[in-house]
Coordinates of C-alpha atoms in Angstrom, one line a residue:
Chain A
G1 CA -11.1 -3.4 -13.9
E2 CA -11.4 -3.2 -10.3
S3 CA -11.7 0.1 -8.7
V4 CA -11.3 1.1 -5.0
G5 CA -12.2 4.7 -4.0
L6 CA -12.6 6.9 -1.1
H7 CA -15.6 9.1 -0.6
L8 CA -13.9 12.1 1.0
P9 CA -10.4 13.4 0.2
T10 CA -10.2 15.1 3.6
L11 CA -11.8 14.7 7.0
S12 CA -11.3 16.9 10.1
V13 CA -12.4 15.9 13.6
Q14 CA -12.1 17.1 17.1
E15 CA -9.7 15.3 19.3
G16 CA -11.6 12.7 21.3
D17 CA -14.6 12.3 18.8
N18 CA -15.2 9.3 16.7
S19 CA -14.0 9.2 13.0
I20 CA -15.5 7.6 10.1
I21 CA -13.8 6.9 6.9
N22 CA -15.6 5.5 3.9
C23 CA -14.8 3.5 0.8
A24 CA -16.5 2.0 -2.1
Y25 CA -15.4 -0.8 -4.4
S26 CA -16.6 -1.9 -7.8
N27 CA -15.8 -5.7 -7.9
S28 CA -18.3 -7.7 -6.2
A29 CA -16.0 -10.7 -6.3
S30 CA -13.4 -8.9 -4.1
D31 CA -13.2 -11.0 -0.9
Y32 CA -10.4 -9.3 1.1
F33 CA -10.1 -5.8 2.2
I34 CA -7.4 -3.9 4.0
W35 CA -7.1 -0.5 5.6
Y36 CA -3.7 1.1 5.8
K37 CA -2.5 4.5 7.6
Q38 CA 0.1 6.3 5.9
E39 CA 1.9 9.1 7.8
S40 CA 4.0 11.8 6.1
G41 CA 7.1 10.4 4.9
K42 CA 6.4 6.8 5.9
G43 CA 5.1 3.8 4.1
P44 CA 1.6 2.5 4.5
Q45 CA 1.1 0.8 7.9
F46 CA -1.5 -2.0 8.2
I47 CA -4.4 -1.1 10.6
I48 CA -7.0 -3.8 10.0
D49 CA -8.4 -6.4 7.5
I50 CA -11.7 -8.0 6.8
R51 CA -12.8 -11.0 4.7
S52 CA -15.9 -11.1 2.7
N53 CA -17.5 -13.6 5.0
M54 CA -17.6 -11.2 7.7
D55 CA -19.5 -7.8 8.1
K56 CA -17.5 -6.3 11.1
R57 CA -14.3 -6.7 12.7
Q58 CA -12.9 -4.8 15.6
G59 CA -9.4 -4.1 16.5
Q60 CA -7.8 -1.7 19.2
R61 CA -10.0 1.5 18.8
V62 CA -10.7 0.6 15.3
T63 CA -13.7 -1.1 13.5
V64 CA -14.2 -2.0 10.0
L65 CA -17.7 -2.6 8.6
L66 CA -18.3 -4.2 5.3
N67 CA -21.6 -4.0 3.5
K68 CA -21.3 -6.4 0.5
T69 CA -24.7 -5.3 -0.9
V70 CA -23.7 -1.8 -1.6
K71 CA -20.1 -2.5 -2.0
H72 CA -18.9 -0.2 0.7
L73 CA -16.6 -0.5 3.6
S74 CA -15.9 2.0 6.5
L75 CA -13.3 2.5 9.1
Q76 CA -14.3 3.8 12.5
I77 CA -11.8 5.2 14.8
A78 CA -12.9 5.7 18.4
A79 CA -11.7 8.6 20.5
T80 CA -9.5 9.9 17.8
Q81 CA -6.2 11.1 18.8
P82 CA -3.6 13.6 17.4
G83 CA -1.5 10.5 16.4
D84 CA -4.2 9.4 14.1
S85 CA -3.5 12.2 11.7
A86 CA -2.6 10.6 8.5
V87 CA -3.9 9.5 5.0
Y88 CA -6.0 6.3 5.2
F89 CA -6.5 4.0 2.3
C90 CA -8.6 1.0 1.7
A91 CA -7.3 -1.6 -0.6
S92 CA -8.4 -5.0 -1.9
G93 CA -7.0 -8.0 -3.5
R94 CA -3.5 -9.5 -3.4
Q95 CA -2.4 -7.3 -6.3
L96 CA -3.6 -4.4 -3.9
T97 CA -5.7 -1.8 -5.7
F98 CA -5.9 1.3 -3.7
G99 CA -8.3 4.1 -3.3
S100 CA -7.2 7.6 -3.4
G101 CA -6.9 8.0 0.3
T102 CA -8.7 10.4 3.0
Q103 CA -6.4 12.8 4.8
L104 CA -7.6 12.7 8.5
T105 CA -6.8 15.8 10.5
V106 CA -7.4 15.8 14.2
L107 CA -8.0 19.2 15.6
P108 CA -7.2 20.0 19.1
Chain B
K1 CA 11.0 -9.2 14.1
A2 CA 12.5 -6.6 11.8
G3 CA 10.2 -4.9 9.3
V4 CA 10.6 -4.4 5.6
T5 CA 13.6 -2.4 4.7
Q6 CA 14.4 -0.6 1.6
T7 CA 17.5 1.2 0.4
P8 CA 18.5 3.8 -0.4
R9 CA 15.8 6.1 1.2
Y10 CA 16.5 8.9 -1.1
L11 CA 17.9 9.1 -4.5
I12 CA 18.4 11.9 -7.2
K13 CA 19.0 10.9 -10.8
T14 CA 18.9 12.6 -14.2
R15 CA 17.0 11.8 -17.2
G16 CA 18.2 8.9 -19.1
Q17 CA 20.1 7.3 -16.3
Q18 CA 19.0 4.0 -14.7
V19 CA 18.4 3.1 -11.1
T20 CA 18.3 0.1 -8.9
L21 CA 16.2 0.0 -5.5
S22 CA 16.5 -2.8 -3.1
C23 CA 14.0 -4.2 -0.7
S24 CA 14.4 -6.8 2.1
P25 CA 11.2 -8.5 3.1
I26 CA 10.2 -9.6 6.6
S27 CA 11.9 -12.8 7.7
G28 CA 9.9 -15.7 6.4
H29 CA 8.0 -13.7 3.8
R30 CA 8.5 -15.0 0.2
S31 CA 6.3 -12.4 -1.7
V32 CA 7.5 -9.0 -2.5
S33 CA 5.4 -6.4 -4.3
W34 CA 6.4 -3.1 -5.7
Y35 CA 4.3 0.0 -5.8
Q36 CA 4.7 3.4 -7.1
Q37 CA 3.2 6.3 -5.3
T38 CA 2.8 9.7 -6.8
P39 CA 0.4 12.7 -5.9
G40 CA -1.4 12.5 -9.2
Q41 CA -1.9 8.7 -9.6
G42 CA -1.8 7.6 -6.0
L43 CA -0.6 4.0 -5.2
Q44 CA -0.1 1.9 -8.3
F45 CA 0.9 -1.7 -8.4
L46 CA 4.0 -2.5 -10.4
F47 CA 4.8 -6.2 -9.9
E48 CA 5.0 -9.1 -7.4
Y49 CA 7.6 -11.6 -7.0
F50 CA 7.2 -15.0 -5.2
S51 CA 9.9 -17.5 -5.0
E52 CA 12.2 -15.8 -7.4
T53 CA 9.4 -15.7 -10.1
Q54 CA 7.3 -12.7 -11.3
R55 CA 3.8 -13.7 -10.2
N56 CA 1.7 -10.5 -11.2
K57 CA 2.5 -7.5 -13.2
G58 CA 0.9 -4.0 -13.3
N59 CA 0.4 -1.8 -16.2
F60 CA 3.9 -0.1 -16.4
P61 CA 6.3 0.0 -19.3
G62 CA 9.2 -2.4 -19.8
R63 CA 11.6 0.1 -18.5
F64 CA 10.5 -1.0 -15.2
S65 CA 11.7 -4.4 -14.2
G66 CA 12.5 -6.5 -11.1
R67 CA 13.9 -9.7 -9.7
Q68 CA 13.9 -11.7 -6.6
F69 CA 16.8 -13.5 -5.0
S70 CA 16.8 -16.9 -3.3
N71 CA 16.7 -15.2 0.1
S72 CA 13.5 -13.3 -1.0
R73 CA 15.4 -10.0 -1.2
S74 CA 14.0 -8.1 -4.3
E75 CA 15.6 -5.2 -6.5
M76 CA 13.6 -3.1 -8.8
N77 CA 15.2 -1.4 -11.8
V78 CA 14.2 1.5 -13.9
S79 CA 16.0 2.1 -17.0
T80 CA 16.0 5.4 -19.2
L81 CA 14.6 7.6 -16.5
E82 CA 12.0 10.1 -17.3
L83 CA 10.9 13.2 -15.2
G84 CA 7.6 11.3 -14.6
D85 CA 9.4 8.5 -12.7
S86 CA 9.9 10.6 -9.7
A87 CA 7.8 9.1 -7.1
L88 CA 7.8 7.3 -3.7
Y89 CA 8.6 3.7 -4.6
L90 CA 7.3 1.2 -2.1
C91 CA 7.9 -2.4 -1.5
A92 CA 5.6 -4.7 0.6
S93 CA 6.2 -8.2 1.7
S94 CA 3.9 -11.1 2.7
R95 CA 3.8 -14.8 3.3
G96 CA 2.4 -15.1 -0.5
G97 CA -0.9 -16.5 0.2
E98 CA -4.1 -15.1 -1.4
K99 CA -5.4 -13.2 1.6
E100 CA -2.0 -12.6 3.4
T101 CA -1.4 -8.9 4.6
Q102 CA 1.2 -7.0 2.9
Y103 CA 3.5 -5.1 5.2
F104 CA 5.2 -2.0 3.5
G105 CA 8.6 -0.6 3.9
P106 CA 9.3 3.1 4.3
G107 CA 9.9 3.6 0.6
T108 CA 12.6 5.0 -1.5
R109 CA 11.9 8.6 -2.8
L110 CA 13.2 9.0 -6.3
L111 CA 13.8 12.4 -7.9
V112 CA 14.6 12.6 -11.5
L113 CA 15.9 16.0 -12.8

């Protein structure tokens, strides 16, 4: 079956620095990926998505990079802020398969 | 536009009981998916309903069931509750297309004692 995983369970960054959160997937046929952010006590919140015909997509302070050759995607957050502290998930497919999540902690 | 709403937000039940959770999707969304989130297993897909029909199903026992109404609102039922059913139950709605983004509700936290 398809699996989607994240490389690091935790990531700590200084406020103002850039954050990079990585994700790997197993199914080379996966053609749609989404990044979600989940704050404590809340449901996952959509951040950005990317289709397999793209290798980069930018949003507000976020960029997602997709490398289909090595089946890897990353989420880059520019100028990380305290409000960015949350668990970040990558997911793929309509029947979303989620990775285990990376807990991002922003240090003052 | 209002987001996905779920009721109740918190629930405490005892083993053997049954529970029904409700989800109201974003207006215009016809697909509702349900997920279970636990610290050990992460987010796991339960099932998806589209136009009142179950379209996809995850690997959960038959104690977990759902339905969708003509207004796209969905309910999920768990019968004969077990301690391991304690979890955050999330629903997500989308327009229903293959690559449509799913938007999540705040979840219902179920505690089984």
